Coordinates of C-alpha atoms and ligand atoms in Angstrom, one line a residue:
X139 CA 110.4 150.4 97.1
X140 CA 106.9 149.9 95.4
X141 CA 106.4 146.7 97.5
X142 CA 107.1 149.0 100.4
X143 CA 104.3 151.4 98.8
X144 CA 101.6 148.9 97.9
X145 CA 102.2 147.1 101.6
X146 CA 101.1 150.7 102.6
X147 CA 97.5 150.2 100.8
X148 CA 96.9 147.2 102.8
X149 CA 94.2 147.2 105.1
X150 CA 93.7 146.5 108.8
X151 CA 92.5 142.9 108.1
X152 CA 94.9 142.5 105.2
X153 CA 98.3 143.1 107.1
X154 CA 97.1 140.7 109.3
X155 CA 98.1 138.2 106.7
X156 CA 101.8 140.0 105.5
X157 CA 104.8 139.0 106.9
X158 CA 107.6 140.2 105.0
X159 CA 110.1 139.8 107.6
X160 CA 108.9 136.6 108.7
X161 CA 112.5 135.4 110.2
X162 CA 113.1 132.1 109.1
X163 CA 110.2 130.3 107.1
X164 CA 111.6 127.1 106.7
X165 CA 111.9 126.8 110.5
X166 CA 109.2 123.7 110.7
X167 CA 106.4 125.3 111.4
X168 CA 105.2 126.0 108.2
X169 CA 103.9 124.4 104.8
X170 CA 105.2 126.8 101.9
X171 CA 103.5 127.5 98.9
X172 CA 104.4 129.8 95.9
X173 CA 101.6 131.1 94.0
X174 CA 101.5 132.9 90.3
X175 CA 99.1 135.8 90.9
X176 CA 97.3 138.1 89.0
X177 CA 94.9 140.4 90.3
X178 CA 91.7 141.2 89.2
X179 CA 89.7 144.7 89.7
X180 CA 90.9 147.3 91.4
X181 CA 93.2 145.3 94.2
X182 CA 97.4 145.4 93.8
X183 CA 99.3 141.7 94.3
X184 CA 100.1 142.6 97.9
X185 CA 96.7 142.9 98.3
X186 CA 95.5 140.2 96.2
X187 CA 98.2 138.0 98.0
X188 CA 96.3 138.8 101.6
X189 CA 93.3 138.0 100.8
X190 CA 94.7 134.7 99.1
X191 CA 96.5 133.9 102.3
X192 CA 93.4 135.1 104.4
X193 CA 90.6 132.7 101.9
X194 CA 93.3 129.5 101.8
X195 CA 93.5 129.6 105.9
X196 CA 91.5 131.1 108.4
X197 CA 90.0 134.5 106.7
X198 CA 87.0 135.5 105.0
X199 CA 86.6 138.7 103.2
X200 CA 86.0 140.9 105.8
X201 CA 88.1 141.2 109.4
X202 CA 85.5 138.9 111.5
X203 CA 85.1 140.0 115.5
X204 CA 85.1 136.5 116.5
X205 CA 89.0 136.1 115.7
X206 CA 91.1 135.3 119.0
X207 CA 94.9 135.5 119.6
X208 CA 95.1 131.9 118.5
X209 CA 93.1 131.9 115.8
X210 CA 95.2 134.7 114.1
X211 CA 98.7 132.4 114.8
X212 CA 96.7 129.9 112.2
X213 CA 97.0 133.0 109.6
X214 CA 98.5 132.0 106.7
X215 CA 101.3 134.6 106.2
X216 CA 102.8 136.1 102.5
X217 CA 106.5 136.7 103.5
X218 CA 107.8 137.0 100.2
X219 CA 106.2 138.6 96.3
X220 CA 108.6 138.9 93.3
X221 CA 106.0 142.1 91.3
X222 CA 107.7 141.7 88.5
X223 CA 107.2 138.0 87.9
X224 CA 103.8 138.2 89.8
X225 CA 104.9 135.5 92.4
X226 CA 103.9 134.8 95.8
X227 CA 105.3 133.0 99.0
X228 CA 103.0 131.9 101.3
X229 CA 103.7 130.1 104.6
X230 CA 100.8 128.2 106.3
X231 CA 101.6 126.8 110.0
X232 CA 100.8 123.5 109.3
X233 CA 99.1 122.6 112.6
X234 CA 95.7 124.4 110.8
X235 CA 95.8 120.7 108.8
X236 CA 94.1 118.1 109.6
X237 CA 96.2 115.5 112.4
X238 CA 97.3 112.0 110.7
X239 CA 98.3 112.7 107.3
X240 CA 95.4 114.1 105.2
X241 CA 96.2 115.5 101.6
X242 CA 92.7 115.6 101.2
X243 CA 92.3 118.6 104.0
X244 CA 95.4 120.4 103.1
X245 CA 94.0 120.5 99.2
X246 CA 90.6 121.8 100.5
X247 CA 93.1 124.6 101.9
X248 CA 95.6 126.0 99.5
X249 CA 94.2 124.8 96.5
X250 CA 90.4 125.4 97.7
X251 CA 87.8 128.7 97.7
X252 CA 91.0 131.0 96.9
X253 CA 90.8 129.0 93.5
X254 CA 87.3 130.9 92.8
X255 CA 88.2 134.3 94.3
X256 CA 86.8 137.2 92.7
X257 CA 89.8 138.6 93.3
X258 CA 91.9 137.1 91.3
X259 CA 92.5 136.7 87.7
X260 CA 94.9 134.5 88.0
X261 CA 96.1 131.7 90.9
X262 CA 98.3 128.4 89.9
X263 CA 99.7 126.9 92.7
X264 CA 103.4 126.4 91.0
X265 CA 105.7 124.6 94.0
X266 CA 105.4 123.1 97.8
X267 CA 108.0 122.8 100.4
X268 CA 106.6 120.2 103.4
X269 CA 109.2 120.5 106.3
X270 CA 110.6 117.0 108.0
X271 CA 108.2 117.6 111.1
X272 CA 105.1 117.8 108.8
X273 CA 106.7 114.5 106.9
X274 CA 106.1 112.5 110.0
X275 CA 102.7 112.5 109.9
X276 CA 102.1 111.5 106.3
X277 CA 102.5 107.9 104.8
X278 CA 104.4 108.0 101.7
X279 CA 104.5 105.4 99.3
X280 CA 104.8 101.5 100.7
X281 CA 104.9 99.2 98.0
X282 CA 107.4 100.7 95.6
X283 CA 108.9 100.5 91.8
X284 CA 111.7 98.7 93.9
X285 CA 109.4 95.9 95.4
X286 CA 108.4 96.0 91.5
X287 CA 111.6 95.5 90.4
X288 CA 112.4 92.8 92.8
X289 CA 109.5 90.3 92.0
X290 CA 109.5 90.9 88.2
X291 CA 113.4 90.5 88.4
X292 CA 113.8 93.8 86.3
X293 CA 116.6 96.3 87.4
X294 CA 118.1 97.3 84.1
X295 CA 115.8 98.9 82.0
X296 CA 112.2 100.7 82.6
X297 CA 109.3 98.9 83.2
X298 CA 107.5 98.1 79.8
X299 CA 103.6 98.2 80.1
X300 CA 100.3 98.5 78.2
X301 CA 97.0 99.4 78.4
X302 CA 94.2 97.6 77.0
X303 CA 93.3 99.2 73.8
X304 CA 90.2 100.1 72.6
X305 CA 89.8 102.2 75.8
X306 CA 86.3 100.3 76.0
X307 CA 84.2 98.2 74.2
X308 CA 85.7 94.6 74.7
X309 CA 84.1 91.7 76.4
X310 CA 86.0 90.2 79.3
X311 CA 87.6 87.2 77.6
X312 CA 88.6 89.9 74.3
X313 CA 90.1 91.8 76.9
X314 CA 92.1 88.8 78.7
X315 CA 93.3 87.5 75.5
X316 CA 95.4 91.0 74.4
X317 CA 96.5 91.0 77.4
X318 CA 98.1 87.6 77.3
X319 CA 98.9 88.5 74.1
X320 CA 101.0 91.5 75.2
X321 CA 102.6 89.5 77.9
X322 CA 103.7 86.7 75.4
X323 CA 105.0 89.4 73.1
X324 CA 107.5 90.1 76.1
X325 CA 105.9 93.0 78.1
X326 CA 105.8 93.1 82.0
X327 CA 103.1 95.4 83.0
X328 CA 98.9 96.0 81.6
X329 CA 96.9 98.2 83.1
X330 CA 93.2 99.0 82.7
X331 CA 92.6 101.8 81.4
X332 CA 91.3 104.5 83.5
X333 CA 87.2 104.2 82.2
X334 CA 87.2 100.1 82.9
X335 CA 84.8 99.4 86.1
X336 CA 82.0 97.2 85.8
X337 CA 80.5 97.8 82.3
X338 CA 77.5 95.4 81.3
X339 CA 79.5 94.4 78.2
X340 CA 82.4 93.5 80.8
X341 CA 81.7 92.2 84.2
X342 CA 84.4 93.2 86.6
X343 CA 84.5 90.0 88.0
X344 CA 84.4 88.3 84.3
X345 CA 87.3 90.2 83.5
X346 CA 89.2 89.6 86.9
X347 CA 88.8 86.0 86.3
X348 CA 90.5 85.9 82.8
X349 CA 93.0 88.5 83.6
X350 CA 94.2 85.9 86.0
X351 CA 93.9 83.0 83.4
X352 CA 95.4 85.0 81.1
X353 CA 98.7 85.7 83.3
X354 CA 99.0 82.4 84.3
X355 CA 99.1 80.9 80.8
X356 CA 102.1 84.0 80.1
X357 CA 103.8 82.9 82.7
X358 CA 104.0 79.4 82.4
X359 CA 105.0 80.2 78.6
X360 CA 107.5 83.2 79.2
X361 CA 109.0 81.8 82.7
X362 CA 108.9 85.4 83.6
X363 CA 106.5 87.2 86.1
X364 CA 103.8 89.4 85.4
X365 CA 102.1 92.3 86.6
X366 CA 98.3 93.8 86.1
X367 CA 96.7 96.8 87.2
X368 CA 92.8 96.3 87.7
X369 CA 91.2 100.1 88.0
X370 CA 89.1 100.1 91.8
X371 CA 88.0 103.7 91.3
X372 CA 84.5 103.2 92.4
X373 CA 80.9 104.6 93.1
X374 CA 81.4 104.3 97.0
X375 CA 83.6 102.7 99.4
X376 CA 81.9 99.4 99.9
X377 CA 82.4 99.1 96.4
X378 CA 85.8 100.0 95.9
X379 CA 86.8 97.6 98.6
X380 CA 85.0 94.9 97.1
X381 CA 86.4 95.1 93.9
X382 CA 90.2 95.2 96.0
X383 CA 88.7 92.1 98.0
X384 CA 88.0 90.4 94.7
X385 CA 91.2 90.6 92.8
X386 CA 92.9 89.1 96.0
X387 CA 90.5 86.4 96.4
X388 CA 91.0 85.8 92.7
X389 CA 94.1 83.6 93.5
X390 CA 96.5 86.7 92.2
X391 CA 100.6 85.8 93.4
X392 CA 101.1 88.8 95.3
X393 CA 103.5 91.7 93.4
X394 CA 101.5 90.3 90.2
X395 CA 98.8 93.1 91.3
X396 CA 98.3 96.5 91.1
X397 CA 95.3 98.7 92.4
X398 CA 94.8 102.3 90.0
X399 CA 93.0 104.9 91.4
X400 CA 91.6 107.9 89.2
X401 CA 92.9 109.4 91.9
X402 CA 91.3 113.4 91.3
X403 CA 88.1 112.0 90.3
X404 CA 87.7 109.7 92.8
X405 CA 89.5 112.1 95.1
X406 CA 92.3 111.8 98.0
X407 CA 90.4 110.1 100.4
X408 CA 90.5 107.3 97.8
X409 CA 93.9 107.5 97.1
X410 CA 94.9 107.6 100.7
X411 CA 92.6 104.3 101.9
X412 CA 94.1 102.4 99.2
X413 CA 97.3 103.0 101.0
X414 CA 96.4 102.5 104.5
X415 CA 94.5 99.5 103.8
X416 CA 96.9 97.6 101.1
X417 CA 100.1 98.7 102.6
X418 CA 101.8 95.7 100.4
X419 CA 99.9 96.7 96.7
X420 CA 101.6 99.2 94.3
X421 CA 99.1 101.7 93.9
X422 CA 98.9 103.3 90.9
X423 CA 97.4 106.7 90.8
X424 CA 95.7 107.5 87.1
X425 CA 95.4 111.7 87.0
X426 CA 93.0 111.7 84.3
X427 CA 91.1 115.0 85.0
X428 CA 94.3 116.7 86.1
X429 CA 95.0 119.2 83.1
X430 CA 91.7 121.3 84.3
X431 CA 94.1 122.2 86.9
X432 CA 97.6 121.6 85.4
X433 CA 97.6 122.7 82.0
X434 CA 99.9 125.9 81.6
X435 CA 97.5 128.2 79.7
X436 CA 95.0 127.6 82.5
X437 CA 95.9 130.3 84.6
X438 CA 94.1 128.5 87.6
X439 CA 94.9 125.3 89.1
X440 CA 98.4 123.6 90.2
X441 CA 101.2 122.7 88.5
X442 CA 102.3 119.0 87.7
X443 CA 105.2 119.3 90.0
X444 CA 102.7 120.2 93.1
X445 CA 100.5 117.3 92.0
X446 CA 103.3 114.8 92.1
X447 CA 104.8 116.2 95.4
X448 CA 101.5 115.6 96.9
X449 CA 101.0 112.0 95.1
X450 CA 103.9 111.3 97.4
X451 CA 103.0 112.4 100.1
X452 CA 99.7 110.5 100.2
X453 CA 101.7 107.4 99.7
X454 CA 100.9 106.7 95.6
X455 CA 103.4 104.0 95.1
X456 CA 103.4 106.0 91.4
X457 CA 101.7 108.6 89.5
X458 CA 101.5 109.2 85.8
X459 CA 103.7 112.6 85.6
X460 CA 104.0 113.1 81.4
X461 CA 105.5 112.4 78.2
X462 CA 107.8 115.9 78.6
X463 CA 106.4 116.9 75.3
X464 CA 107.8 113.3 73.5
X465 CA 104.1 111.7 73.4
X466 CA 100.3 112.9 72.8
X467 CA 99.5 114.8 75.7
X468 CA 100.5 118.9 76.3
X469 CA 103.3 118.7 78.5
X470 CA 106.8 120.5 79.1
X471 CA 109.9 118.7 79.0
X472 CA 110.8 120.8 82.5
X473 CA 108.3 120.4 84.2
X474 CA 107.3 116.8 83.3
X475 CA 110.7 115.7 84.7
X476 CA 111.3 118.1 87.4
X477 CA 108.2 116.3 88.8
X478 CA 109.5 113.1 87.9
X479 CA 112.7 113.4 89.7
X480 CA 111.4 115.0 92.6
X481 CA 108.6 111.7 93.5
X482 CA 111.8 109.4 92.8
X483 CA 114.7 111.0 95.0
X484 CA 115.4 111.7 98.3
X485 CA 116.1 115.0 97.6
X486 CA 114.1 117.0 94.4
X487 CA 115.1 119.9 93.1
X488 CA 112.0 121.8 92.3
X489 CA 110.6 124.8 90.1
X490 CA 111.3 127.2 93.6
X491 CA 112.3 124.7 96.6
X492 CA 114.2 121.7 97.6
X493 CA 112.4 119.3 98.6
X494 CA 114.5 116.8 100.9
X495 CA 112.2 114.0 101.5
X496 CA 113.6 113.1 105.0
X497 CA 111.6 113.0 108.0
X498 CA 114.5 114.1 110.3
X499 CA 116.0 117.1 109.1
X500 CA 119.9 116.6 108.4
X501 CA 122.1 118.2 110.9
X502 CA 125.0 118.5 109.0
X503 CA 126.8 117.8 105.5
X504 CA 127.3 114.2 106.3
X505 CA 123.7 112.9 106.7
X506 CA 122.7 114.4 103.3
X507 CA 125.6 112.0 101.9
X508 CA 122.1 109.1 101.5
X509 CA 121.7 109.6 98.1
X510 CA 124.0 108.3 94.8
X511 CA 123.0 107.4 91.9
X512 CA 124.2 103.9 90.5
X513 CA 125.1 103.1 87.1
X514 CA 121.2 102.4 86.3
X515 CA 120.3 105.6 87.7
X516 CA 118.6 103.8 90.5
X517 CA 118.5 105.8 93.7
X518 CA 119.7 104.2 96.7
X519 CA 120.3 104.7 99.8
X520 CA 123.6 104.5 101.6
X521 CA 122.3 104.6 105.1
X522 CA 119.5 102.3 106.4
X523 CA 118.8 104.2 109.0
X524 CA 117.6 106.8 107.5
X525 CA 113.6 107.9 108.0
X526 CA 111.6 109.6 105.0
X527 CA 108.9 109.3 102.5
X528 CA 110.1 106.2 99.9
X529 CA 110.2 106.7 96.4
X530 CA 106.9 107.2 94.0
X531 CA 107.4 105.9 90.6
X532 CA 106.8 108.5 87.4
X533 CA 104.6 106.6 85.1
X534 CA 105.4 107.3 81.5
X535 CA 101.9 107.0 78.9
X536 CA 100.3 108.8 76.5
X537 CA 101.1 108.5 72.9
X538 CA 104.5 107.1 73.0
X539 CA 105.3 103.9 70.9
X540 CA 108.4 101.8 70.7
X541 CA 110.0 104.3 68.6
X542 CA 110.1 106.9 71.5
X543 CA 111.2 104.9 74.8
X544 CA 114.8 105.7 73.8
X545 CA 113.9 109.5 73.2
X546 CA 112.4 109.5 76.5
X547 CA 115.4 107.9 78.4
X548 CA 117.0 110.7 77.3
X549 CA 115.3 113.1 78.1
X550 CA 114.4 111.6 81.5
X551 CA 118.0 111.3 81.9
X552 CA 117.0 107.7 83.5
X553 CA 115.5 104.4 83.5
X554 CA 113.5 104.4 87.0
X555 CA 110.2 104.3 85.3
X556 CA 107.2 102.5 84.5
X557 CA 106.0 103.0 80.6
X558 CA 102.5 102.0 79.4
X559 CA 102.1 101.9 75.8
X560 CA 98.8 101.5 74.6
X561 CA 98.0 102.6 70.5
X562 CA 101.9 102.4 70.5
X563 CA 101.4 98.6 71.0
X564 CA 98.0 97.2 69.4
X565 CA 98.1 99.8 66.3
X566 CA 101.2 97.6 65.4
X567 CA 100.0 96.5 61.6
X568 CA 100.8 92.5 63.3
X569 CA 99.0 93.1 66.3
X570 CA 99.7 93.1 70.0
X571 CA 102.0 90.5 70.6
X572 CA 104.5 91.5 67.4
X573 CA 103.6 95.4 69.4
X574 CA 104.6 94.5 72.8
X575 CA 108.1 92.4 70.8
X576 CA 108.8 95.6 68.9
X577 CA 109.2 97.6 72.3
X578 CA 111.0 95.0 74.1
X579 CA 113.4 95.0 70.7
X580 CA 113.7 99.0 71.6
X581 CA 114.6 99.0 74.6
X582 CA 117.3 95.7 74.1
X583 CA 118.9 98.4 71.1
X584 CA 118.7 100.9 74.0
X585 CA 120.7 98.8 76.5
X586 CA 123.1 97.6 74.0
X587 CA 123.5 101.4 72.7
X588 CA 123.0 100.5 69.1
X589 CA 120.5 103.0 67.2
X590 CA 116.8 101.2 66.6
X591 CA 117.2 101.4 63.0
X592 CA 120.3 99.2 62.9
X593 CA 118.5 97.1 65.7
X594 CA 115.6 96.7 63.4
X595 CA 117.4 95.0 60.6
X596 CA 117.5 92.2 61.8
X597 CA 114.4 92.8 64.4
X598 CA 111.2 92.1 62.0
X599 CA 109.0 93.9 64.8
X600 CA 110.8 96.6 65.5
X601 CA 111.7 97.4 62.2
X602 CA 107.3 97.2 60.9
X603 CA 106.8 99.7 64.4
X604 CA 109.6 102.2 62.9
X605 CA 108.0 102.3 59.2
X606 CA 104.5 102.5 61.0
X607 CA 105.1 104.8 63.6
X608 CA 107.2 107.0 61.3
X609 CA 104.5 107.6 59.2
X610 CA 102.5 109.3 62.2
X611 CA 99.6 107.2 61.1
X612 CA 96.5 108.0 63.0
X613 CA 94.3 105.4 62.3
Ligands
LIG1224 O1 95.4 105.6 78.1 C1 96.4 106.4 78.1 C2 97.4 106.4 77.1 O2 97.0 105.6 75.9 P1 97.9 105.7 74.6 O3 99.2 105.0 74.9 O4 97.1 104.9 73.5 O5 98.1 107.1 74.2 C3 96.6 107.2 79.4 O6 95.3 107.3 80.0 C4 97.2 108.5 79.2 O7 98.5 108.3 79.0 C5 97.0 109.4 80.4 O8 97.8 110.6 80.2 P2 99.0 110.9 81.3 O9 99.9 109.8 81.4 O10 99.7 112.1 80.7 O11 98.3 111.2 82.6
LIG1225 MG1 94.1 105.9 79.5

């Protein structure tokens, strides 16, 4: 009844943008968003919601005289608001995005100018729902954790991984050597850390070079494979591309490579060349910047989950989506792994929708029967033939150390994860290499179910990490 009343106050230009009793939303034609809204001033949420849709589609704040009967089928249209909870659904025909698959556009849309109305007090952008026509036209990931998997030859346990610690301030050769020094300790995965470009104290290319000394030497030692993930977030594109052309020049095995993108500073565009250009690189997608928009008590921005869903989308191979509260950074254990299961599955079970990642929509019980879960908690696919986005990978960092991969797991309820440890590794009173054993010692307690403190008696590493990390020692 008082959604009846406030549609009432609407005005001429605003009902343009209500549909309450718009039949069937999920029919294809439209992207849906849901939206937690407060109002600022004098306008109610219905109103407030119109001028949302109006801003984040074809509107402006007054009723224009140059609309035409087209223009107004591109309205974005609120069909559904919960006033108690101050929600919103919006549906946006998805033919007002940009043709070919372009994150970047539909960003500049939902999550653009309504983001700085003076109309609202607050806007988060909480859940997405992309329907299997609109799938078609975007890429997905390529290279996933599977192809990961495969050419490391790990598929029972999470992918264990660093980054180079101090953030900055080592030469190129200090820099190779913890790695190697990390990847003799037992570890699969470094990454740069998400600063590291071309600093005068460590030439890109210097640093590229011993990288790849550095892994070959591991690898020789270990008999195992090894991965690295260089940072090619860049000034421009020429430069970007050069850095990419220079690790693959370098001599790098292919799989043994990884490209990170800062991907919101350096933006979508960014993200989504990487993918079109290096179709066979895992690309990593760093979100460094993202709790401006993310971070609960902001009551402007996007949540995690949308963030992920649209990491996807562009075709991340993974994206860093939280500790779920375990490690340094703010983060819920909800929505940290409600994003993280919805970039791994077919189907994700989100904060409002269901996100079935399939570019064909299923016509009846039997074609949802693609996904199972194995003992590992890998997802896999019973039917080849089956079209949709592949998997993105949830990559697990930020103040965790070998103590905590177990706590994680848990709470993950999986292993289909990459971790990067980085204090949790070279604060280790030994050092890298007795860091990196200590978290391979973890998670060999994890797979043979035995608690780390029994592990750790006779696991010297393990058992220095547990009395260090206990402590919460912060220098
Ligand atoms: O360098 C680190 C972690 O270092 P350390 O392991 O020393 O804390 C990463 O940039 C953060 O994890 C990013 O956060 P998020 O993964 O939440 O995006
Ligand atoms: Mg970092």
């Amino acid at each position: 009844m008082i959604q009846e009343e406030l549609s009432k106050t609407l005005n001429p230009k605003q009902v343009q943008y209500m549909r309450m009793d718009l039949p069937d939303p999920r029919n294809g034609e439209y992207l849906l968003a849901v939206f937690h809204l407060i109002p600022s001033g004098e306008l109610n949420i219905m109103q407030a919601a119109a001028e949302v849709a109006a801003e984040s589609s074809t509107g402006t704040n007054f009723a224009v005289k140059t609309e035409t009967p087209f223009s107004r089928v591109m309205n974005a249209l609120v069909y559904k608001v919960d006033i108690e909870k101050n929600l919103v659904w919006i549906a946006y025909p998805w033919r007002l995005f940009d043709r070919n698959g372009n994150v970047q556009n539909i960003m500049t849309y939902i999550a653009g100018n309504a983001l700085g109305m003076k109309e609202i007090k607050a806007l988060k952008l909480l859940d997405i729902w992309f329907p299997p026509s609109m799938l078609e036209q975007y890429d997905g990931p390529s290279y996933t954790l599977d192809d990961m998997r495969t050419y490391l030859n790990v598929h029972d346990r999470p992918i264990l991984g660093t980054i180079i610690k101090p953030k900055m301030g080592l030469t190129s050769s200090e820099y190779a050597e913890v790695c190697y020094d990390f990847w003799v300790g037992g570890g699969d995965f470094v990454k740069n850390d998400e600063p590291q470009a071309d600093q005068d104290f460590c030439p890109y290319d210097k640093m590229v070079k011993y990288v790849k000394m550095a892994m070959d030497k591991a690898v020789k030692e270990t008999g195992k494979k090894k991965v690295h993930s260089f940072n090619v977030s860049s000034a421009d594109f020429d430069t970007m591309i050069e850095r990419c052309e220079m690790i693959r020049e370098a001599g790098f095995e292919p799989g043994s490579y990884a490209f990170l993108i800062d991907g919101i500073t350096a933006g979508w565009m960014a993200v989504q060349t990487l993918r079109r250009r290096y179709p066979d690189v895992f690309l990593h997608f760093h979100r460094a910047g993202h709790g401006g928009f993310t971070r609960p008590e902001n009551p402007i921005g996007f949540s995690v989950l949308v963030l992920s869903k649209f990491a996807r989308l562009a075709g991340a191979s993974g994206i860093h989506t939280g500790t779920a509260g375990v490690g340094k950074m703010a983060g819920s254990p909800e929505e940290d792994v409600t994003a993280a299961r919805n970039i791994l599955k077919v189907e994700g079970k989100g904060h409002f929708f269901t996100q079935n990642w399939g570019r064909i929509p299923p016509q009846d019980d039997d074609a949802i029967k693609m996904v199972e879960m194995d003992d590992a908690h890998h997802v896999v696919l019973e039917d080849d033939s089956w079209r949709g986005l592949k998997k993105c990978c949830p990559i697990i960092s930020g103040g965790l150390n070998p103590t905590l991969l177990e706590p994680f797991i848990d709470v993950m309820g999986g292993i289909d994860f990459i971790t990067t440890m980085g204090a949790g590794c070279h604060a280790h009173p030994r050092g890298t290499r007795a860091g990196a054993m200590a978290l391979v010692q973890a998670c060999e307690a994890y797979k043979n179910k035995i608690d780390i403190a029994d592990y750790a008696k006779d696991h010297r590493e393990l058992a220095e990490a547990i009395e260090f990390f206990s402590k919460k020692k912060k220098k």
